């Protein structure tokens, strides 16, 4: 293990784990495993007002479902804890004091009303209000107060601490995906580092924790790219070594226009969370509840931004670890394609271990393991998801309800005669093995001058109830001769 390679997934427990967060966790996991490093799960809960009950559990359970194992976390512990920022308050206090003493941070006493007034005045002049070196000298902060006035203000304990952004310089940093990123400090606010409630903001806590936890690579979403320049300045102000940065592209709506949201899942009928989530009496079903395999979801989301060097599409997690490279991640956003996910889910089901699949079928069909194993050979070639099996394949357990539309398509003058011929064929042949069933049946049809294309749909409706389903001969072999004859007879009665 290379102790120098340390990555982190650092979600905020302000809601369920979104597919974008899951992809970030996966990319970090793939890099760590390939480079033989360690992955840290850090819960960034400094914004106490936005915490959502059950969110942290949803994040942890979702990662476990996806097979993304973190080496260090609130649950696992580790040498760099605590792994919840709310438990690291004293650590941040130490570093904010360092910044103040160095003159890299200052106290600000501006009220919300004062700041709103400044914004409105700027808007009237067609300008944008930015709290930095342009105007900090005339605002309500410690830079403009003598010691006595400052002490009085501090005693009232109603203040924030802001970062003192450098004047008129360009911040440069290399992004592993985007190349060199340059930002003028004219565009950077003197961001709040410490809030009035005594808790740090994301910016300070993030930089301090990444340094103390010896994080070597920061792989996060594109939405954090605007914060990169500020973080670089913080690293420099605290004399910290900067990690390698990479900002992943957005996951877009299926249309390609705009960032994917939970509303899109509701609108278009696909999940966006790994596991179900209840919010305001609405349950959002996750990939798990909708019948997607974690292997398929990982395979799919790996391609949301990453391009492999060949045309291979179906990957195991081991293959992803071997082939994935952050250098092959695109800058542009990636469209979420629910149909491609379903296709990949089908591909992963087809390579599932028979025993593993039969356990799922046993639970879904509420049947014994031995029967489920027999069913799996029929179900598997047609299975796109591992839920809804009982409804889709109910004809394996009970006689089907005949679909009237399908019935109308196969009902004609020959139908009754074909049913009689096929029924008699099974009655006459006490033992028909699966290997010679097709040839013997077709021979019988040929003797009666009936084309198989005419007879097969009729048999299918009798056995399945509709004009679709598994291989007919596999199904007949599964049902057995007696059950097959009974179903053929029932159809005869319906069309009389």
PDB file of C-alpha atoms in Angstrom, residues 401-411 457-458 460-462 464-468 491:
ATOM      1  CA  UNK A 401     -54.691 -14.979 -17.957  1.00  0.00           C
ATOM      2  CA  UNK A 402     -55.134 -14.801 -21.717  1.00  0.00           C
ATOM      3  CA  UNK A 403     -54.466 -11.372 -23.187  1.00  0.00           C
ATOM      4  CA  UNK A 404     -57.427 -10.490 -25.406  1.00  0.00           C
ATOM      5  CA  UNK A 405     -55.380  -8.562 -27.952  1.00  0.00           C
ATOM      6  CA  UNK A 406     -53.018 -11.512 -28.380  1.00  0.00           C
ATOM      7  CA  UNK A 407     -55.997 -13.876 -28.578  1.00  0.00           C
ATOM      8  CA  UNK A 408     -57.564 -11.891 -31.408  1.00  0.00           C
ATOM      9  CA  UNK A 409     -54.351 -12.149 -33.423  1.00  0.00           C
ATOM     10  CA  UNK A 410     -54.153 -15.962 -33.297  1.00  0.00           C
ATOM     11  CA  UNK A 411     -57.842 -16.823 -33.532  1.00  0.00           C
ATOM     12  CA  UNK A 457     -47.923 -18.194 -31.697  1.00  0.00           C
ATOM     13  CA  UNK A 458     -51.012 -20.244 -30.779  1.00  0.00           C
ATOM     14  CA  UNK A 460     -47.339 -19.428 -26.930  1.00  0.00           C
ATOM     15  CA  UNK A 461     -50.657 -17.753 -26.095  1.00  0.00           C
ATOM     16  CA  UNK A 462     -51.849 -21.006 -24.509  1.00  0.00           C
ATOM     17  CA  UNK A 464     -47.841 -17.713 -21.602  1.00  0.00           C
ATOM     18  CA  UNK A 465     -51.102 -15.850 -22.157  1.00  0.00           C
ATOM     19  CA  UNK A 466     -49.623 -13.426 -24.676  1.00  0.00           C
ATOM     20  CA  UNK A 467     -47.474 -13.254 -27.793  1.00  0.00           C
ATOM     21  CA  UNK A 468     -44.160 -12.929 -25.994  1.00  0.00           C
ATOM     22  CA  UNK A 491     -57.342 -22.243 -24.694  1.00  0.00           C
TER      23      UNK A 491
END
